[in-house]
Coordinates of C-alpha atoms (C1' of nucleotides) in Angstrom, one line a residue:
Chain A
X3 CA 302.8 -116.1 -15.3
X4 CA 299.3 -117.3 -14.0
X5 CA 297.8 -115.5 -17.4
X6 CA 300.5 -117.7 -19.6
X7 CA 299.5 -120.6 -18.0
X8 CA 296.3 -120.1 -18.9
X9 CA 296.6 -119.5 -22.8
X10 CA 298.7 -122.5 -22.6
X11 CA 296.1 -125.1 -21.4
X12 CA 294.2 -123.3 -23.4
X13 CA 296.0 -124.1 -26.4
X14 CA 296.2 -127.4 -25.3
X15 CA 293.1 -128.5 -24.4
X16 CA 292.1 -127.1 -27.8
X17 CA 294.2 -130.0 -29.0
X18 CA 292.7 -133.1 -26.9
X19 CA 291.7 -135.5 -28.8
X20 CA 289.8 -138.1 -27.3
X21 CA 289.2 -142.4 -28.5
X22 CA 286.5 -144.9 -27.2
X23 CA 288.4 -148.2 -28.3
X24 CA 285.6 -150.2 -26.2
X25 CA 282.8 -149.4 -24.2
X26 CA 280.5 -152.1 -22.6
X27 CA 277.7 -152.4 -19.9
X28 CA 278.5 -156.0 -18.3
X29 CA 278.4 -158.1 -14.9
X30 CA 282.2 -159.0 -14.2
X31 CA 282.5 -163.4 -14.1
X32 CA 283.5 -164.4 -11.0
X33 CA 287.3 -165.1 -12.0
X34 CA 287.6 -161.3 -12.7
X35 CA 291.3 -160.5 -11.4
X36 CA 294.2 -159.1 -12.9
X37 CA 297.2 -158.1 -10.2
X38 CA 299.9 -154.8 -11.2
X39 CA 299.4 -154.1 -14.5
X40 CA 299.9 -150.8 -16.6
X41 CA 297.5 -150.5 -18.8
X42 CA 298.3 -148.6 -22.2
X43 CA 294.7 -146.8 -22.4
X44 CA 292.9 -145.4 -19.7
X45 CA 289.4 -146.9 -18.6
X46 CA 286.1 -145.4 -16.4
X47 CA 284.4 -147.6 -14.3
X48 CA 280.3 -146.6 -13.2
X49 CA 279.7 -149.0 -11.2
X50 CA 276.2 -150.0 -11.0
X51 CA 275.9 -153.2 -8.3
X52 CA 278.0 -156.0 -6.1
X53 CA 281.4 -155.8 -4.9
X54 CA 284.7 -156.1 -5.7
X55 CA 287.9 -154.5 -5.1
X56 CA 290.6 -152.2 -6.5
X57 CA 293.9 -150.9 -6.6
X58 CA 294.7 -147.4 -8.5
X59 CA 298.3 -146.9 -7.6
X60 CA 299.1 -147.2 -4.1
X61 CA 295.4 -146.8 -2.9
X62 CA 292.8 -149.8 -2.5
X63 CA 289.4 -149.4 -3.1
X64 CA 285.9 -151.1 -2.8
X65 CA 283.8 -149.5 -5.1
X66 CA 279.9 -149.1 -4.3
X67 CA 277.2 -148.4 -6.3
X68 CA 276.7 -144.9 -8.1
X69 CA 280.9 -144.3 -7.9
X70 CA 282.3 -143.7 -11.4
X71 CA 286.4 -144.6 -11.2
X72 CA 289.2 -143.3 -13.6
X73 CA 292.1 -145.9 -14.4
X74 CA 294.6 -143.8 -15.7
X75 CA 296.9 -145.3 -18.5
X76 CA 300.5 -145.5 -17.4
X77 CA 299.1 -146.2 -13.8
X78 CA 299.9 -149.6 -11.9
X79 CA 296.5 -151.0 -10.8
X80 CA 295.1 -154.5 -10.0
X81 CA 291.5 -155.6 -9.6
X82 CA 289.6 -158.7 -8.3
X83 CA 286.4 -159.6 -7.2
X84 CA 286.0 -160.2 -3.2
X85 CA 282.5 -162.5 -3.3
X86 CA 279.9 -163.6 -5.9
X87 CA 278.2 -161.1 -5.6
X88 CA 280.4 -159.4 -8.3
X89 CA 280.0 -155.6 -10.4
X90 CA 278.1 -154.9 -12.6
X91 CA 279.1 -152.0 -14.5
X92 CA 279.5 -149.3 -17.7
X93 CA 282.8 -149.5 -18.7
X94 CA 284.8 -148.2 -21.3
X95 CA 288.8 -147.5 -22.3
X96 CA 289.8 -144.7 -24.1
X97 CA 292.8 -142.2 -24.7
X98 CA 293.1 -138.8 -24.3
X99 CA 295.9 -137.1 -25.5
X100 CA 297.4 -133.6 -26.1
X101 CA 300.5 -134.3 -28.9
X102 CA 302.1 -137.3 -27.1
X103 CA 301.1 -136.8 -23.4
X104 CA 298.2 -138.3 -21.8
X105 CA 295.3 -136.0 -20.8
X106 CA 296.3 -137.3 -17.1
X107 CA 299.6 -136.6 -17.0
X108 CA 299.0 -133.2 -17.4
X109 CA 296.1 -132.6 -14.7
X110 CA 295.9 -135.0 -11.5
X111 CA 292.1 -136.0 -10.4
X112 CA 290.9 -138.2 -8.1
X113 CA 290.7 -141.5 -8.3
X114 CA 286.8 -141.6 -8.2
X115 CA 283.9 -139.4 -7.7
X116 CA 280.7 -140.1 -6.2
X117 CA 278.4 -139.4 -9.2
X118 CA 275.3 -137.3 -8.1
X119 CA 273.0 -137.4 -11.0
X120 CA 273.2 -141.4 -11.8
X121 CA 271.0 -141.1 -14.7
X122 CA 272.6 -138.8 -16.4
X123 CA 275.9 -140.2 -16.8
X124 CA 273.9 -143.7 -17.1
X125 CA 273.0 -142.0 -20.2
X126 CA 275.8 -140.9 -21.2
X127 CA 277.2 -144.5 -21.5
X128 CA 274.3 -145.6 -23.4
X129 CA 275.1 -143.1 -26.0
X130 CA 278.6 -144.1 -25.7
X131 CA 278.2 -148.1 -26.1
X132 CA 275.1 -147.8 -28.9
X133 CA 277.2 -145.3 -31.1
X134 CA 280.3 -147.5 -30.8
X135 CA 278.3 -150.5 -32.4
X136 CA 276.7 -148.2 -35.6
X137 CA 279.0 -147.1 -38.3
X138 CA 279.6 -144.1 -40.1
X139 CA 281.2 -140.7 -39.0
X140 CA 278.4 -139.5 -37.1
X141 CA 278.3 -142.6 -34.6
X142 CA 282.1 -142.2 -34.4
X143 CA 281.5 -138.3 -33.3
X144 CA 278.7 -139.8 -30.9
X145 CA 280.8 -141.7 -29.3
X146 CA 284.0 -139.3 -28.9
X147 CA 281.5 -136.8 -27.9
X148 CA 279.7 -138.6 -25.0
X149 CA 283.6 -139.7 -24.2
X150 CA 284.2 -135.9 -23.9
X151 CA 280.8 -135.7 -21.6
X152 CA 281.8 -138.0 -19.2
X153 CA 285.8 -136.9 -19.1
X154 CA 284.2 -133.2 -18.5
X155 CA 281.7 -134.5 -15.4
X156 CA 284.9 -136.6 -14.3
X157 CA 286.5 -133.7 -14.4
X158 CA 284.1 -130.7 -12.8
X159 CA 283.0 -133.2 -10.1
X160 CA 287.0 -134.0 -9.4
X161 CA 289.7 -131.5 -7.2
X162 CA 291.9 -131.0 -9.9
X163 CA 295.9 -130.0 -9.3
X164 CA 297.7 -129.6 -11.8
X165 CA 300.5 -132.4 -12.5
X166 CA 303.3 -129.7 -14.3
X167 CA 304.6 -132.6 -15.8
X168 CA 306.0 -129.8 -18.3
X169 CA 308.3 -127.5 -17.1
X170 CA 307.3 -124.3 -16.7
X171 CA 310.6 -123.6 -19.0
X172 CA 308.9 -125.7 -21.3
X173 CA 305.5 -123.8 -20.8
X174 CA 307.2 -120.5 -21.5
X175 CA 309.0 -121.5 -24.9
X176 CA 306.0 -122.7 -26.1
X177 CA 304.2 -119.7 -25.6
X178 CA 306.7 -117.6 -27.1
X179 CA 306.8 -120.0 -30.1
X180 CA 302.8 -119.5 -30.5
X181 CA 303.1 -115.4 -29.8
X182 CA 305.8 -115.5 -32.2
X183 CA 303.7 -117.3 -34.8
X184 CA 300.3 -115.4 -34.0
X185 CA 301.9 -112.2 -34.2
X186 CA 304.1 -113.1 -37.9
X187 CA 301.1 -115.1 -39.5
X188 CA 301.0 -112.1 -41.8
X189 CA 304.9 -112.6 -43.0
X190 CA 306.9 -115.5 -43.8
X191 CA 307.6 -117.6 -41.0
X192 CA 310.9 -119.8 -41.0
X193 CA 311.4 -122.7 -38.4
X194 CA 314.8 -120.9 -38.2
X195 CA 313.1 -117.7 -36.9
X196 CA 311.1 -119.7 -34.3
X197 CA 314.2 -121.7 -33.4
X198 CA 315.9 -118.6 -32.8
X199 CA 313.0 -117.4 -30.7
X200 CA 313.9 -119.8 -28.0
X201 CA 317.0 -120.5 -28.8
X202 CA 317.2 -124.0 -30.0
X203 CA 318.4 -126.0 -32.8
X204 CA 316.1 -126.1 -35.7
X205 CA 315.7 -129.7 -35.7
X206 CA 314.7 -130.1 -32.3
X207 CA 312.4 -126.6 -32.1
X208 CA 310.4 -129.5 -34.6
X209 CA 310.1 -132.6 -32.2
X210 CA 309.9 -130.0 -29.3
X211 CA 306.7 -128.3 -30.6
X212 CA 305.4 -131.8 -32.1
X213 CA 305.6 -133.2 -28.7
X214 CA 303.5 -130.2 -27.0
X215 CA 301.1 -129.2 -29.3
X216 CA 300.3 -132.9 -31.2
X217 CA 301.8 -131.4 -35.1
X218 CA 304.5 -129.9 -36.3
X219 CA 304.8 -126.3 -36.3
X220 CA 304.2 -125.6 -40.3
X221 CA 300.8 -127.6 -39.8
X222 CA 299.9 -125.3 -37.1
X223 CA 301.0 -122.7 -38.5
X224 CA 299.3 -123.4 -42.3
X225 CA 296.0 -124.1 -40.0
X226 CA 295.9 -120.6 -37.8
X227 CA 296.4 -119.2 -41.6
X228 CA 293.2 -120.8 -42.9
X229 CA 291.1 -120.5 -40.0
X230 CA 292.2 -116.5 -40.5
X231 CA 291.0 -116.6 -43.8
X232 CA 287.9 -118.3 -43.2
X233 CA 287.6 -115.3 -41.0
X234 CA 288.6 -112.7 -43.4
X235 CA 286.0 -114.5 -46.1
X236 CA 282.9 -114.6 -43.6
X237 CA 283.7 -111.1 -42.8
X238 CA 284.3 -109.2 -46.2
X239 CA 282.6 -110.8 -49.6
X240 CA 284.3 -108.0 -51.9
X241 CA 287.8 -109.0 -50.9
X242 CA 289.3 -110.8 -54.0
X243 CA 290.8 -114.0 -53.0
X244 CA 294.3 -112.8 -53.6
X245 CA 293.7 -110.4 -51.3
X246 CA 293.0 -112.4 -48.4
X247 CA 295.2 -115.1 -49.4
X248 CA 298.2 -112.0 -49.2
X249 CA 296.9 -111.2 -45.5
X250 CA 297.6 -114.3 -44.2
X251 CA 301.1 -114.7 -45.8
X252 CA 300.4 -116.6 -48.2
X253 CA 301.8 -114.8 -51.2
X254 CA 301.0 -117.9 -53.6
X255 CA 297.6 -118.3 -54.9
X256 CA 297.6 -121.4 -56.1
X257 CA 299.2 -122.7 -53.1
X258 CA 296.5 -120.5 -51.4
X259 CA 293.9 -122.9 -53.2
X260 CA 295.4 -126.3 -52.5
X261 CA 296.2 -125.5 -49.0
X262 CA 292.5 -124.0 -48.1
X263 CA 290.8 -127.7 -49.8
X264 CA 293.3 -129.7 -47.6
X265 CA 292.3 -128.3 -44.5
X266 CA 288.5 -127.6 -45.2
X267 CA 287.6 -130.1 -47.8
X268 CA 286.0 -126.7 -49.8
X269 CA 287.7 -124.4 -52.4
X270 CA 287.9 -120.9 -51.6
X271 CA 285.2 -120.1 -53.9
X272 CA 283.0 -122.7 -53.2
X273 CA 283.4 -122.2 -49.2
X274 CA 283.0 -118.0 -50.1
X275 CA 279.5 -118.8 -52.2
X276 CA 278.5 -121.3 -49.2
X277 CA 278.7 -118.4 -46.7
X278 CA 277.2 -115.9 -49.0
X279 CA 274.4 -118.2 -49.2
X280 CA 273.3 -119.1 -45.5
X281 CA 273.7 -115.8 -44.4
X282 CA 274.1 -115.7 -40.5
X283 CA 274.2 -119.3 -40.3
X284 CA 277.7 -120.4 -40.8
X285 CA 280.1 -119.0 -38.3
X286 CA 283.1 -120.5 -38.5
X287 CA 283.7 -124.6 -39.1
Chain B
dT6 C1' 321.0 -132.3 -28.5
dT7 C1' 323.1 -132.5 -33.1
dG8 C1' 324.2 -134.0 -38.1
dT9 C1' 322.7 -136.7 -42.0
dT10 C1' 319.5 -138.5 -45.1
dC11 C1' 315.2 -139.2 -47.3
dA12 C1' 310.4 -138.0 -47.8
dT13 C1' 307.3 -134.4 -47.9
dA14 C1' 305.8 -129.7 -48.3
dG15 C1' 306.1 -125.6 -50.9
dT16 C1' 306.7 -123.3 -55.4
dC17 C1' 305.8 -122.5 -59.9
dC18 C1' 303.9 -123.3 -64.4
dA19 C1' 300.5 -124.6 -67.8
dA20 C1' 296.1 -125.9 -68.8
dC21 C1' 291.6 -125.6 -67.6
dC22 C1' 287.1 -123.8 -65.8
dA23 C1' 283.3 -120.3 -64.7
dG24 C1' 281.6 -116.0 -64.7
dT25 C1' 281.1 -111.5 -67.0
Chain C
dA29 C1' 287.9 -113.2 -74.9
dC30 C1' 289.3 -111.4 -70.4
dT31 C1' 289.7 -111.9 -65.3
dG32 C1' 290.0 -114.6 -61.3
dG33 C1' 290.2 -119.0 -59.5
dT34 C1' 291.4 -124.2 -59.5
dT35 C1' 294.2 -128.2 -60.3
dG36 C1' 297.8 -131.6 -61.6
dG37 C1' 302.4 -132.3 -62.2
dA38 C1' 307.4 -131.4 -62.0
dC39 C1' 311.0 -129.5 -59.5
dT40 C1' 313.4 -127.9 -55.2
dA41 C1' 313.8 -126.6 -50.5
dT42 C1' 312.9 -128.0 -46.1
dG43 C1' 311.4 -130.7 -42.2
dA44 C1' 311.1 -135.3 -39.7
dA45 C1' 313.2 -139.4 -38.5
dC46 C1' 317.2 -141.9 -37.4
dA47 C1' 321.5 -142.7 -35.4
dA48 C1' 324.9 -141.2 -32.5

DNA sequence: TTGTTCATAGTCCAACCAGT
DNA sequence: ACTGGTTGGACTATGAACAA
């Protein structure tokens, strides 16, 4: 059970996908009050100087210097400033899902930690806000990535529980869906079959995994069978394509071909001759 | 949770390309 | 010119969304 549970975040964590939609480093003007609100995004507070106050649920808090606070989405809160002497502050709001649930609704943290290396996640924001203002994909990774820094610290520096917002019932047909499918990748796999598995109606087995796992089951199913191949190509160079396209089950060539572009951006052949090429250097992508 | 409907993914073919 | 691979397009089966 405990060893399930662990594949299982596993698997889900490997789906997270983390958005800045603003990140800032501002002193709060003195009419700074909202009162029970849920926001739709969730937002960190590093709170740099003055006072003020908040409310994260059913707790109240006055947040001092060097604290870094989590304002989960979904959560009634309120905030107002108590003096002039008001924050000033990194901010930022972002999501974090996993499919459709929110990153924490799945695992309960605190409400705030008391951040120990100051500069470090000072930095971190800086990275954060001066990526968000440049464009192109590598400022957009920037910023997702020192996102993922911060949620991590958040995170490591936090007691964690976990929520179980799933039901373990829940937990357990999804594993036997992803067994089922790691274990078949090789054969066809039907969404009849993996209905069957765990017993539930074709249609829903659909929203059901789409919920959990953020894509429907043919897309993650279609992207375990490239990543194999990827695998199988790194590993052997005298395998014919056919071949490898065969071992992952997919009989069709050409589909072969179109697939492995969609979900790589390379041809077979050209990702084969890019491998063959930097020997030892690419891995896996 | 199920049944229906419409859009999309999967299949197959033909034409094409690149290497030998 | 033969083999193995790629690509666009047309057709069909299947999956996702919607309503109940």
């Amino acid at each position: 059970m405990e060893d399930n549970r662990k594949v299982l975040i596993k698997e889900f964590f490997a789906n997270l996908k983390v958005e800045v939609t603003q990140a800032e480093y501002s002193k709060v003007w003195p009419g700074w009050r909202d009162m029970d609100y849920i926001p739709g995004y969730n937002k960190f507070y590093f709170i740099c100087d003055g006072e003020g106050w908040l409310k994260i649920g059913d707790e109240e808090y006055y947040p001092k210097r060097g604290q870094m606070f989590l304002m989960p989405e979904g959560v009634m809160q309120s905030y107002s400033t108590i003096n002039s002497n008001t924050f000033t502050k990194y901010w930022c709001h972002f999501t974090a899902k996993i499919g459709d649930l929110n990153l924490f609704d799945i695992i309960k943290v605190q409400d705030y930690i008391e951040v120990k290396d100051y500069v470090y996640v000072e930095n971190l924001f800086k990275k954060m806000i001066s990526s968000g203002k440049g464009y192109g994909i590598a400022s957009v990774l920037k910023e997702n990535s020192a996102l993922l820094e911060l949620i991590i610290y958040f995170i490591e520096n936090s007691t964690v529980e976990r929520k179980v917002p799933v039901k373990s019932e829940s937990l357990m047909r999804l594993k036997a869906i992803t067994d089922y499918i790691e274990k078949k990748l090789k054969e066809n796999i039907t969404i009849e079959e993996l209905a069957q598995v765990v017993h539930l109606h074709p249609n829903y087995l659909i929203r059901f995994f789409r919920k959990h796992l953020g894509m429907p089951p043919i897309h993650y199913i279609n992207r375990r069978r490239i990543e194999e191949a990827k695998r199988l190509i790194i590993a052997s160079s005298d395998e014919t394509l056919a071949d490898i396209s065969s071992k992952v089950g997919i009989n069709d060539i050409y589909y072969f071909s179109k697939l492995f572009k969609e979900y790589t951006g390379f041809s077979p052949t050209q990702f084969k001759k890019m491998v063959n090429s930097q020997p030892g250097r690419i891995q896996n992508t």
